[in-house]
Amino acid sequence: MKLNMAEEEDYMSDSFINVQEDIRPGLPMLRQIREARRKEEKQQEANLKNRKKSLKEEEQERRDIGLKNALGSENKGFALLQKMGYKSGQALGRREGIVEPIPLNVKTGKSGIGHETLLKRKAEEKLENYRRKIHMKSQAEENAAEQFRMRLKNKQDEMKLEGDLKRSQRACQQLDTQKNIQVPRETWYWLRPEEETEEEEEEEKEQDEDEYKSGDLSVLEKLQILTSYLREEHLYCIWCGTAYEDKEDLSSNCPGPTSADHD
């Protein structure tokens, strides 16, 4: 008891003031600060121990204790069940019932009934919207990639058609020249020279208006027309690279009039 009183004694009392002071500089102040801090920590610990629990904390403790302990025969309701033949550990009801009581969920918030369900539903809707956005984004990326592949394929096919058309024009010019044909049936049947004089350009502009304009035809249409001309006029197939002797030789040895026939 005396020891406790000594520990709780005021550090401003005579027992502390009359203590012989240490003459070393700085030490007395450090000791006083250390002693005051120790006193303050002890006081805080005592306050925590003696702090009065709130009403909610007391209710929670009583509830936890009550839920942990099973009902005994001193409970009137349990005693009535025992008189009716119930034994501890059995399920209630004629059929399969519950053994443990329905768990108690205490609502501590201030929100109304159904608020948690609403929050859950909103969270599910938010998650569903997020998944939908991710799916739409992935679909858009897939569509963009597919469109890029299609454009690339179309570009490659277009370049191939242009290459076949140039080969056909070059072959047509050579074969026509061998037959002493000085002017092509259509201007685009032959390859145009890379450099033209101004006079030649003016001559082309002064051609008859009824002349067939090659600009109205696509590359594929030009290729089909020109290959048909080569096959009929010169018995030549650009994909076979062969000039046949007659039409019978052409029809029997050439797979067909298109590039796909030669794959």
PDB file of C-alpha atoms in Angstrom:
ATOM      1  CA  MET A   1       0.000   0.000   0.000  1.00  0.00           C
ATOM      2  CA  LYS A   2       2.828   2.363   0.914  1.00  0.00           C
ATOM      3  CA  LEU A   3       4.572   1.488  -2.310  1.00  0.00           C
ATOM      4  CA  ASN A   4       1.472   2.403  -4.359  1.00  0.00           C
ATOM      5  CA  MET A   5       1.120   5.651  -2.502  1.00  0.00           C
ATOM      6  CA  ALA A   6       4.750   6.425  -3.133  1.00  0.00           C
ATOM      7  CA  GLU A   7       4.346   5.756  -6.863  1.00  0.00           C
ATOM      8  CA  GLU A   8       1.257   7.962  -7.095  1.00  0.00           C
ATOM      9  CA  GLU A   9       2.839  10.743  -5.035  1.00  0.00           C
ATOM     10  CA  ASP A  10       2.882  14.146  -6.645  1.00  0.00           C
ATOM     11  CA  TYR A  11       6.225  14.858  -8.321  1.00  0.00           C
ATOM     12  CA  MET A  12       5.901  18.510  -7.176  1.00  0.00           C
ATOM     13  CA  SER A  13       5.838  17.522  -3.477  1.00  0.00           C
ATOM     14  CA  ASP A  14       8.686  18.142  -1.001  1.00  0.00           C
ATOM     15  CA  SER A  15       9.932  14.581  -1.352  1.00  0.00           C
ATOM     16  CA  PHE A  16      10.882  15.362  -4.936  1.00  0.00           C
ATOM     17  CA  ILE A  17      11.937  18.962  -4.470  1.00  0.00           C
ATOM     18  CA  ASN A  18      14.305  18.253  -1.525  1.00  0.00           C
ATOM     19  CA  VAL A  19      16.146  15.478  -3.372  1.00  0.00           C
ATOM     20  CA  GLN A  20      19.811  16.288  -3.756  1.00  0.00           C
ATOM     21  CA  GLU A  21      20.292  17.705  -7.194  1.00  0.00           C
ATOM     22  CA  ASP A  22      22.873  16.333  -9.606  1.00  0.00           C
ATOM     23  CA  ILE A  23      25.395  18.994 -10.421  1.00  0.00           C
ATOM     24  CA  ARG A  24      26.081  17.574 -13.890  1.00  0.00           C
ATOM     25  CA  PRO A  25      24.729  19.965 -16.542  1.00  0.00           C
ATOM     26  CA  GLY A  26      21.572  18.855 -18.344  1.00  0.00           C
ATOM     27  CA  LEU A  27      20.920  15.676 -16.331  1.00  0.00           C
ATOM     28  CA  PRO A  28      18.351  17.079 -13.852  1.00  0.00           C
ATOM     29  CA  MET A  29      16.105  18.299 -16.686  1.00  0.00           C
ATOM     30  CA  LEU A  30      16.295  14.939 -18.490  1.00  0.00           C
ATOM     31  CA  ARG A  31      15.410  13.058 -15.327  1.00  0.00           C
ATOM     32  CA  GLN A  32      12.451  15.310 -14.649  1.00  0.00           C
ATOM     33  CA  ILE A  33      11.138  14.843 -18.184  1.00  0.00           C
ATOM     34  CA  ARG A  34      11.628  11.050 -18.014  1.00  0.00           C
ATOM     35  CA  GLU A  35       9.878  10.875 -14.625  1.00  0.00           C
ATOM     36  CA  ALA A  36       6.972  13.029 -15.815  1.00  0.00           C
ATOM     37  CA  ARG A  37       6.543  10.849 -18.909  1.00  0.00           C
ATOM     38  CA  ARG A  38       6.506   7.675 -16.800  1.00  0.00           C
ATOM     39  CA  LYS A  39       3.873   9.177 -14.506  1.00  0.00           C
ATOM     40  CA  GLU A  40       1.756  10.155 -17.490  1.00  0.00           C
ATOM     41  CA  GLU A  41       1.921   6.652 -18.994  1.00  0.00           C
ATOM     42  CA  LYS A  42       0.864   5.066 -15.696  1.00  0.00           C
ATOM     43  CA  GLN A  43      -2.015   7.507 -15.417  1.00  0.00           C
ATOM     44  CA  GLN A  44      -3.192   6.641 -18.947  1.00  0.00           C
ATOM     45  CA  GLU A  45      -3.084   2.912 -18.148  1.00  0.00           C
ATOM     46  CA  ALA A  46      -5.133   3.490 -15.012  1.00  0.00           C
ATOM     47  CA  ASN A  47      -7.656   5.522 -16.991  1.00  0.00           C
ATOM     48  CA  LEU A  48      -8.038   2.740 -19.537  1.00  0.00           C
ATOM     49  CA  LYS A  49      -8.671   0.172 -16.815  1.00  0.00           C
ATOM     50  CA  ASN A  50     -11.143   2.333 -14.954  1.00  0.00           C
ATOM     51  CA  ARG A  51     -12.903   3.696 -18.041  1.00  0.00           C
ATOM     52  CA  LYS A  52     -16.622   3.073 -17.925  1.00  0.00           C
ATOM     53  CA  LYS A  53     -17.854   0.990 -20.832  1.00  0.00           C
ATOM     54  CA  SER A  54     -20.502   2.454 -23.071  1.00  0.00           C
ATOM     55  CA  LEU A  55     -24.038   1.092 -23.214  1.00  0.00           C
ATOM     56  CA  LYS A  56     -23.477  -0.450 -26.631  1.00  0.00           C
ATOM     57  CA  GLU A  57     -20.331  -2.237 -25.458  1.00  0.00           C
ATOM     58  CA  GLU A  58     -22.115  -3.630 -22.425  1.00  0.00           C
ATOM     59  CA  GLU A  59     -25.024  -4.821 -24.586  1.00  0.00           C
ATOM     60  CA  GLN A  60     -22.599  -6.462 -27.029  1.00  0.00           C
ATOM     61  CA  GLU A  61     -20.797  -8.282 -24.217  1.00  0.00           C
ATOM     62  CA  ARG A  62     -24.049  -9.544 -22.694  1.00  0.00           C
ATOM     63  CA  ARG A  63     -25.286 -10.633 -26.114  1.00  0.00           C
ATOM     64  CA  ASP A  64     -22.082 -12.534 -26.882  1.00  0.00           C
ATOM     65  CA  ILE A  65     -22.184 -14.295 -23.528  1.00  0.00           C
ATOM     66  CA  GLY A  66     -25.823 -15.232 -24.039  1.00  0.00           C
ATOM     67  CA  LEU A  67     -25.248 -16.587 -27.545  1.00  0.00           C
ATOM     68  CA  LYS A  68     -22.260 -18.658 -26.445  1.00  0.00           C
ATOM     69  CA  ASN A  69     -24.159 -20.453 -23.687  1.00  0.00           C
ATOM     70  CA  ALA A  70     -26.823 -22.999 -24.598  1.00  0.00           C
ATOM     71  CA  LEU A  71     -30.264 -22.837 -23.001  1.00  0.00           C
ATOM     72  CA  GLY A  72     -30.676 -24.861 -19.838  1.00  0.00           C
ATOM     73  CA  SER A  73     -33.627 -26.347 -18.010  1.00  0.00           C
ATOM     74  CA  GLU A  74     -34.003 -23.109 -16.056  1.00  0.00           C
ATOM     75  CA  ASN A  75     -35.357 -21.529 -19.243  1.00  0.00           C
ATOM     76  CA  LYS A  76     -39.141 -21.900 -19.287  1.00  0.00           C
ATOM     77  CA  GLY A  77     -39.397 -22.374 -23.036  1.00  0.00           C
ATOM     78  CA  PHE A  78     -36.667 -25.010 -23.055  1.00  0.00           C
ATOM     79  CA  ALA A  79     -38.317 -26.762 -20.098  1.00  0.00           C
ATOM     80  CA  LEU A  80     -41.615 -26.949 -22.016  1.00  0.00           C
ATOM     81  CA  LEU A  81     -39.822 -28.459 -25.005  1.00  0.00           C
ATOM     82  CA  GLN A  82     -38.253 -31.090 -22.771  1.00  0.00           C
ATOM     83  CA  LYS A  83     -41.654 -32.011 -21.358  1.00  0.00           C
ATOM     84  CA  MET A  84     -42.881 -32.488 -24.931  1.00  0.00           C
ATOM     85  CA  GLY A  85     -40.047 -34.992 -25.579  1.00  0.00           C
ATOM     86  CA  TYR A  86     -37.391 -32.759 -27.020  1.00  0.00           C
ATOM     87  CA  LYS A  87     -33.792 -33.647 -26.256  1.00  0.00           C
ATOM     88  CA  SER A  88     -30.797 -31.375 -26.577  1.00  0.00           C
ATOM     89  CA  GLY A  89     -29.077 -31.715 -29.974  1.00  0.00           C
ATOM     90  CA  GLN A  90     -32.198 -32.880 -31.838  1.00  0.00           C
ATOM     91  CA  ALA A  91     -33.696 -31.018 -34.786  1.00  0.00           C
ATOM     92  CA  LEU A  92     -37.001 -29.242 -34.306  1.00  0.00           C
ATOM     93  CA  GLY A  93     -40.052 -30.443 -36.243  1.00  0.00           C
ATOM     94  CA  ARG A  94     -41.292 -33.801 -37.544  1.00  0.00           C
ATOM     95  CA  ARG A  95     -39.200 -33.557 -40.672  1.00  0.00           C
ATOM     96  CA  GLU A  96     -35.611 -32.448 -40.979  1.00  0.00           C
ATOM     97  CA  GLY A  97     -35.389 -29.174 -39.100  1.00  0.00           C
ATOM     98  CA  ILE A  98     -32.586 -26.949 -37.896  1.00  0.00           C
ATOM     99  CA  VAL A  99     -30.382 -27.970 -34.964  1.00  0.00           C
ATOM    100  CA  GLU A 100     -28.757 -24.612 -34.306  1.00  0.00           C
ATOM    101  CA  PRO A 101     -30.863 -21.493 -33.780  1.00  0.00           C
ATOM    102  CA  ILE A 102     -31.160 -18.880 -36.472  1.00  0.00           C
ATOM    103  CA  PRO A 103     -28.081 -16.649 -36.226  1.00  0.00           C
ATOM    104  CA  LEU A 104     -28.600 -13.183 -34.863  1.00  0.00           C
ATOM    105  CA  ASN A 105     -27.453 -10.346 -37.066  1.00  0.00           C
ATOM    106  CA  VAL A 106     -27.579  -7.069 -35.183  1.00  0.00           C
ATOM    107  CA  LYS A 107     -28.039  -4.018 -37.388  1.00  0.00           C
ATOM    108  CA  THR A 108     -25.753  -1.259 -36.156  1.00  0.00           C
ATOM    109  CA  GLY A 109     -26.091   1.291 -38.969  1.00  0.00           C
ATOM    110  CA  LYS A 110     -28.727   3.965 -39.410  1.00  0.00           C
ATOM    111  CA  SER A 111     -29.849   2.895 -42.887  1.00  0.00           C
ATOM    112  CA  GLY A 112     -33.333   1.534 -43.442  1.00  0.00           C
ATOM    113  CA  ILE A 113     -34.438  -2.025 -44.109  1.00  0.00           C
ATOM    114  CA  GLY A 114     -33.427  -3.187 -47.570  1.00  0.00           C
ATOM    115  CA  HIS A 115     -30.625  -0.658 -47.899  1.00  0.00           C
ATOM    116  CA  GLU A 116     -27.946  -3.358 -47.925  1.00  0.00           C
ATOM    117  CA  THR A 117     -29.857  -5.254 -50.620  1.00  0.00           C
ATOM    118  CA  LEU A 118     -30.023  -2.066 -52.668  1.00  0.00           C
ATOM    119  CA  LEU A 119     -26.287  -1.502 -52.275  1.00  0.00           C
ATOM    120  CA  LYS A 120     -25.610  -5.096 -53.276  1.00  0.00           C
ATOM    121  CA  ARG A 121     -27.829  -4.768 -56.347  1.00  0.00           C
ATOM    122  CA  LYS A 122     -26.115  -1.514 -57.365  1.00  0.00           C
ATOM    123  CA  ALA A 123     -22.700  -3.141 -56.935  1.00  0.00           C
ATOM    124  CA  GLU A 124     -23.797  -6.055 -59.134  1.00  0.00           C
ATOM    125  CA  GLU A 125     -25.144  -3.648 -61.765  1.00  0.00           C
ATOM    126  CA  LYS A 126     -21.877  -1.694 -61.668  1.00  0.00           C
ATOM    127  CA  LEU A 127     -19.899  -4.907 -62.083  1.00  0.00           C
ATOM    128  CA  GLU A 128     -22.153  -6.014 -64.944  1.00  0.00           C
ATOM    129  CA  ASN A 129     -21.729  -2.634 -66.679  1.00  0.00           C
ATOM    130  CA  TYR A 130     -17.969  -2.897 -66.262  1.00  0.00           C
ATOM    131  CA  ARG A 131     -17.964  -6.393 -67.745  1.00  0.00           C
ATOM    132  CA  ARG A 132     -20.168  -5.191 -70.617  1.00  0.00           C
ATOM    133  CA  LYS A 133     -17.778  -2.313 -71.339  1.00  0.00           C
ATOM    134  CA  ILE A 134     -14.802  -4.673 -71.293  1.00  0.00           C
ATOM    135  CA  HIS A 135     -16.628  -7.052 -73.653  1.00  0.00           C
ATOM    136  CA  MET A 136     -17.586  -4.214 -76.003  1.00  0.00           C
ATOM    137  CA  LYS A 137     -14.011  -2.930 -75.955  1.00  0.00           C
ATOM    138  CA  SER A 138     -12.625  -6.372 -76.774  1.00  0.00           C
ATOM    139  CA  GLN A 139     -15.220  -6.785 -79.544  1.00  0.00           C
ATOM    140  CA  ALA A 140     -14.274  -3.386 -80.981  1.00  0.00           C
ATOM    141  CA  GLU A 141     -10.584  -4.339 -80.914  1.00  0.00           C
ATOM    142  CA  GLU A 142     -11.344  -7.650 -82.623  1.00  0.00           C
ATOM    143  CA  ASN A 143     -13.453  -5.897 -85.270  1.00  0.00           C
ATOM    144  CA  ALA A 144     -10.713  -3.333 -85.849  1.00  0.00           C
ATOM    145  CA  ALA A 145      -8.128  -6.098 -86.222  1.00  0.00           C
ATOM    146  CA  GLU A 146     -10.410  -7.995 -88.616  1.00  0.00           C
ATOM    147  CA  GLN A 147     -11.015  -4.865 -90.679  1.00  0.00           C
ATOM    148  CA  PHE A 148      -7.267  -4.239 -90.807  1.00  0.00           C
ATOM    149  CA  ARG A 149      -6.673  -7.794 -92.002  1.00  0.00           C
ATOM    150  CA  MET A 150      -9.385  -7.385 -94.629  1.00  0.00           C
ATOM    151  CA  ARG A 151      -7.907  -4.076 -95.820  1.00  0.00           C
ATOM    152  CA  LEU A 152      -4.472  -5.646 -95.954  1.00  0.00           C
ATOM    153  CA  LYS A 153      -5.812  -8.619 -97.881  1.00  0.00           C
ATOM    154  CA  ASN A 154      -7.697  -6.359-100.262  1.00  0.00           C
ATOM    155  CA  LYS A 155      -4.554  -4.286-100.737  1.00  0.00           C
ATOM    156  CA  GLN A 156      -2.530  -7.398-101.480  1.00  0.00           C
ATOM    157  CA  ASP A 157      -5.193  -8.670-103.878  1.00  0.00           C
ATOM    158  CA  GLU A 158      -5.318  -5.285-105.592  1.00  0.00           C
ATOM    159  CA  MET A 159      -1.523  -5.237-105.969  1.00  0.00           C
ATOM    160  CA  LYS A 160      -1.654  -8.759-107.422  1.00  0.00           C
ATOM    161  CA  LEU A 161      -4.338  -7.749-109.914  1.00  0.00           C
ATOM    162  CA  GLU A 162      -2.315  -4.712-110.945  1.00  0.00           C
ATOM    163  CA  GLY A 163       0.732  -6.927-111.448  1.00  0.00           C
ATOM    164  CA  ASP A 164      -1.276  -9.386-113.588  1.00  0.00           C
ATOM    165  CA  LEU A 165      -2.696  -6.485-115.628  1.00  0.00           C
ATOM    166  CA  LYS A 166       0.783  -5.084-116.333  1.00  0.00           C
ATOM    167  CA  ARG A 167       2.007  -8.514-117.395  1.00  0.00           C
ATOM    168  CA  SER A 168      -1.006  -8.837-119.696  1.00  0.00           C
ATOM    169  CA  GLN A 169      -0.402  -5.374-121.174  1.00  0.00           C
ATOM    170  CA  ARG A 170       3.279  -6.155-121.755  1.00  0.00           C
ATOM    171  CA  ALA A 171       2.426  -9.507-123.396  1.00  0.00           C
ATOM    172  CA  CYS A 172      -0.309  -7.894-125.501  1.00  0.00           C
ATOM    173  CA  GLN A 173       2.080  -5.233-126.755  1.00  0.00           C
ATOM    174  CA  GLN A 174       4.707  -7.812-127.696  1.00  0.00           C
ATOM    175  CA  LEU A 175       2.240 -10.143-129.427  1.00  0.00           C
ATOM    176  CA  ASP A 176       0.519  -7.305-131.274  1.00  0.00           C
ATOM    177  CA  THR A 177       3.895  -6.015-132.436  1.00  0.00           C
ATOM    178  CA  GLN A 178       4.810  -9.479-133.736  1.00  0.00           C
ATOM    179  CA  LYS A 179       1.638  -9.377-135.850  1.00  0.00           C
ATOM    180  CA  ASN A 180       2.530  -5.892-137.130  1.00  0.00           C
ATOM    181  CA  ILE A 181      -0.320  -4.285-135.174  1.00  0.00           C
ATOM    182  CA  GLN A 182       0.851  -0.706-134.679  1.00  0.00           C
ATOM    183  CA  VAL A 183      -2.070   0.631-132.676  1.00  0.00           C
ATOM    184  CA  PRO A 184      -3.681  -1.251-129.769  1.00  0.00           C
ATOM    185  CA  ARG A 185      -7.362  -2.043-129.914  1.00  0.00           C
ATOM    186  CA  GLU A 186      -7.796   0.062-126.763  1.00  0.00           C
ATOM    187  CA  THR A 187      -5.277   2.544-125.450  1.00  0.00           C
ATOM    188  CA  TRP A 188      -4.923   0.740-122.162  1.00  0.00           C
ATOM    189  CA  TYR A 189      -4.206  -2.633-123.837  1.00  0.00           C
ATOM    190  CA  TRP A 190      -0.557  -1.646-123.957  1.00  0.00           C
ATOM    191  CA  LEU A 191       1.668  -0.229-121.260  1.00  0.00           C
ATOM    192  CA  ARG A 192       1.923   3.530-121.533  1.00  0.00           C
ATOM    193  CA  PRO A 193       5.484   4.878-121.827  1.00  0.00           C
ATOM    194  CA  GLU A 194       6.796   6.481-118.662  1.00  0.00           C
ATOM    195  CA  GLU A 195       7.603   9.758-120.455  1.00  0.00           C
ATOM    196  CA  GLU A 196       5.309  11.309-123.034  1.00  0.00           C
ATOM    197  CA  THR A 197       5.703  14.444-125.064  1.00  0.00           C
ATOM    198  CA  GLU A 198       3.220  17.274-124.945  1.00  0.00           C
ATOM    199  CA  GLU A 199       2.136  16.531-128.501  1.00  0.00           C
ATOM    200  CA  GLU A 200       1.231  12.956-127.634  1.00  0.00           C
ATOM    201  CA  GLU A 201      -0.767  14.175-124.645  1.00  0.00           C
ATOM    202  CA  GLU A 202      -2.682  16.594-126.854  1.00  0.00           C
ATOM    203  CA  GLU A 203      -3.383  13.817-129.345  1.00  0.00           C
ATOM    204  CA  GLU A 204      -4.832  11.658-126.594  1.00  0.00           C
ATOM    205  CA  LYS A 205      -7.055  14.528-125.445  1.00  0.00           C
ATOM    206  CA  GLU A 206      -8.339  15.028-129.009  1.00  0.00           C
ATOM    207  CA  GLN A 207      -9.483  11.401-129.400  1.00  0.00           C
ATOM    208  CA  ASP A 208     -13.068  10.702-130.314  1.00  0.00           C
ATOM    209  CA  GLU A 209     -15.527  11.214-127.446  1.00  0.00           C
ATOM    210  CA  ASP A 210     -17.160   7.881-128.206  1.00  0.00           C
ATOM    211  CA  GLU A 211     -13.927   6.039-127.503  1.00  0.00           C
ATOM    212  CA  TYR A 212     -14.181   3.706-124.582  1.00  0.00           C
ATOM    213  CA  LYS A 213     -12.742   5.347-121.424  1.00  0.00           C
ATOM    214  CA  SER A 214     -10.556   3.007-119.405  1.00  0.00           C
ATOM    215  CA  GLY A 215     -11.102   5.075-116.285  1.00  0.00           C
ATOM    216  CA  ASP A 216     -14.607   3.686-116.062  1.00  0.00           C
ATOM    217  CA  LEU A 217     -13.261   0.159-115.642  1.00  0.00           C
ATOM    218  CA  SER A 218     -11.784  -1.420-112.560  1.00  0.00           C
ATOM    219  CA  VAL A 219      -8.477  -3.267-112.573  1.00  0.00           C
ATOM    220  CA  LEU A 220     -10.293  -6.605-112.435  1.00  0.00           C
ATOM    221  CA  GLU A 221     -12.532  -5.708-115.383  1.00  0.00           C
ATOM    222  CA  LYS A 222      -9.537  -4.585-117.433  1.00  0.00           C
ATOM    223  CA  LEU A 223      -7.716  -7.810-116.618  1.00  0.00           C
ATOM    224  CA  GLN A 224     -10.694  -9.949-117.650  1.00  0.00           C
ATOM    225  CA  ILE A 225     -11.127  -8.075-120.945  1.00  0.00           C
ATOM    226  CA  LEU A 226      -7.435  -8.158-121.777  1.00  0.00           C
ATOM    227  CA  THR A 227      -6.924 -11.847-120.958  1.00  0.00           C
ATOM    228  CA  SER A 228      -9.945 -12.717-123.099  1.00  0.00           C
ATOM    229  CA  TYR A 229      -8.409 -10.715-125.954  1.00  0.00           C
ATOM    230  CA  LEU A 230      -5.076 -12.512-125.550  1.00  0.00           C
ATOM    231  CA  ARG A 231      -6.746 -15.929-125.551  1.00  0.00           C
ATOM    232  CA  GLU A 232      -8.955 -15.211-128.576  1.00  0.00           C
ATOM    233  CA  GLU A 233      -6.525 -13.181-130.679  1.00  0.00           C
ATOM    234  CA  HIS A 234      -3.161 -14.701-129.772  1.00  0.00           C
ATOM    235  CA  LEU A 235      -4.117 -18.019-128.079  1.00  0.00           C
ATOM    236  CA  TYR A 236      -1.982 -16.870-125.148  1.00  0.00           C
ATOM    237  CA  CYS A 237      -2.487 -17.389-121.396  1.00  0.00           C
ATOM    238  CA  ILE A 238      -0.512 -15.111-119.087  1.00  0.00           C
ATOM    239  CA  TRP A 239      -0.728 -17.519-116.119  1.00  0.00           C
ATOM    240  CA  CYS A 240       0.514 -20.449-118.201  1.00  0.00           C
ATOM    241  CA  GLY A 241       3.008 -18.174-119.954  1.00  0.00           C
ATOM    242  CA  THR A 242       2.396 -20.126-123.152  1.00  0.00           C
ATOM    243  CA  ALA A 243       1.136 -19.339-126.649  1.00  0.00           C
ATOM    244  CA  TYR A 244      -0.866 -22.368-127.841  1.00  0.00           C
ATOM    245  CA  GLU A 245      -1.080 -23.651-131.401  1.00  0.00           C
ATOM    246  CA  ASP A 246      -4.863 -23.536-131.781  1.00  0.00           C
ATOM    247  CA  LYS A 247      -8.057 -23.168-129.753  1.00  0.00           C
ATOM    248  CA  GLU A 248      -8.320 -26.896-129.172  1.00  0.00           C
ATOM    249  CA  ASP A 249      -4.798 -26.963-127.734  1.00  0.00           C
ATOM    250  CA  LEU A 250      -5.666 -23.974-125.519  1.00  0.00           C
ATOM    251  CA  SER A 251      -8.904 -25.468-124.176  1.00  0.00           C
ATOM    252  CA  SER A 252      -7.363 -28.871-123.491  1.00  0.00           C
ATOM    253  CA  ASN A 253      -4.074 -27.795-121.863  1.00  0.00           C
ATOM    254  CA  CYS A 254      -4.928 -24.494-120.141  1.00  0.00           C
ATOM    255  CA  PRO A 255      -6.778 -24.890-116.771  1.00  0.00           C
ATOM    256  CA  GLY A 256      -8.929 -21.815-117.320  1.00  0.00           C
ATOM    257  CA  PRO A 257      -9.171 -18.101-118.054  1.00  0.00           C
ATOM    258  CA  THR A 258      -8.624 -16.886-114.451  1.00  0.00           C
ATOM    259  CA  SER A 259      -5.809 -16.917-111.930  1.00  0.00           C
ATOM    260  CA  ALA A 260      -7.864 -19.036-109.524  1.00  0.00           C
ATOM    261  CA  ASP A 261      -8.044 -21.781-112.167  1.00  0.00           C
ATOM    262  CA  HIS A 262      -4.250 -22.020-112.086  1.00  0.00           C
ATOM    263  CA  ASP A 263      -3.870 -22.337-108.266  1.00  0.00           C
TER     264      ASP A 263
END
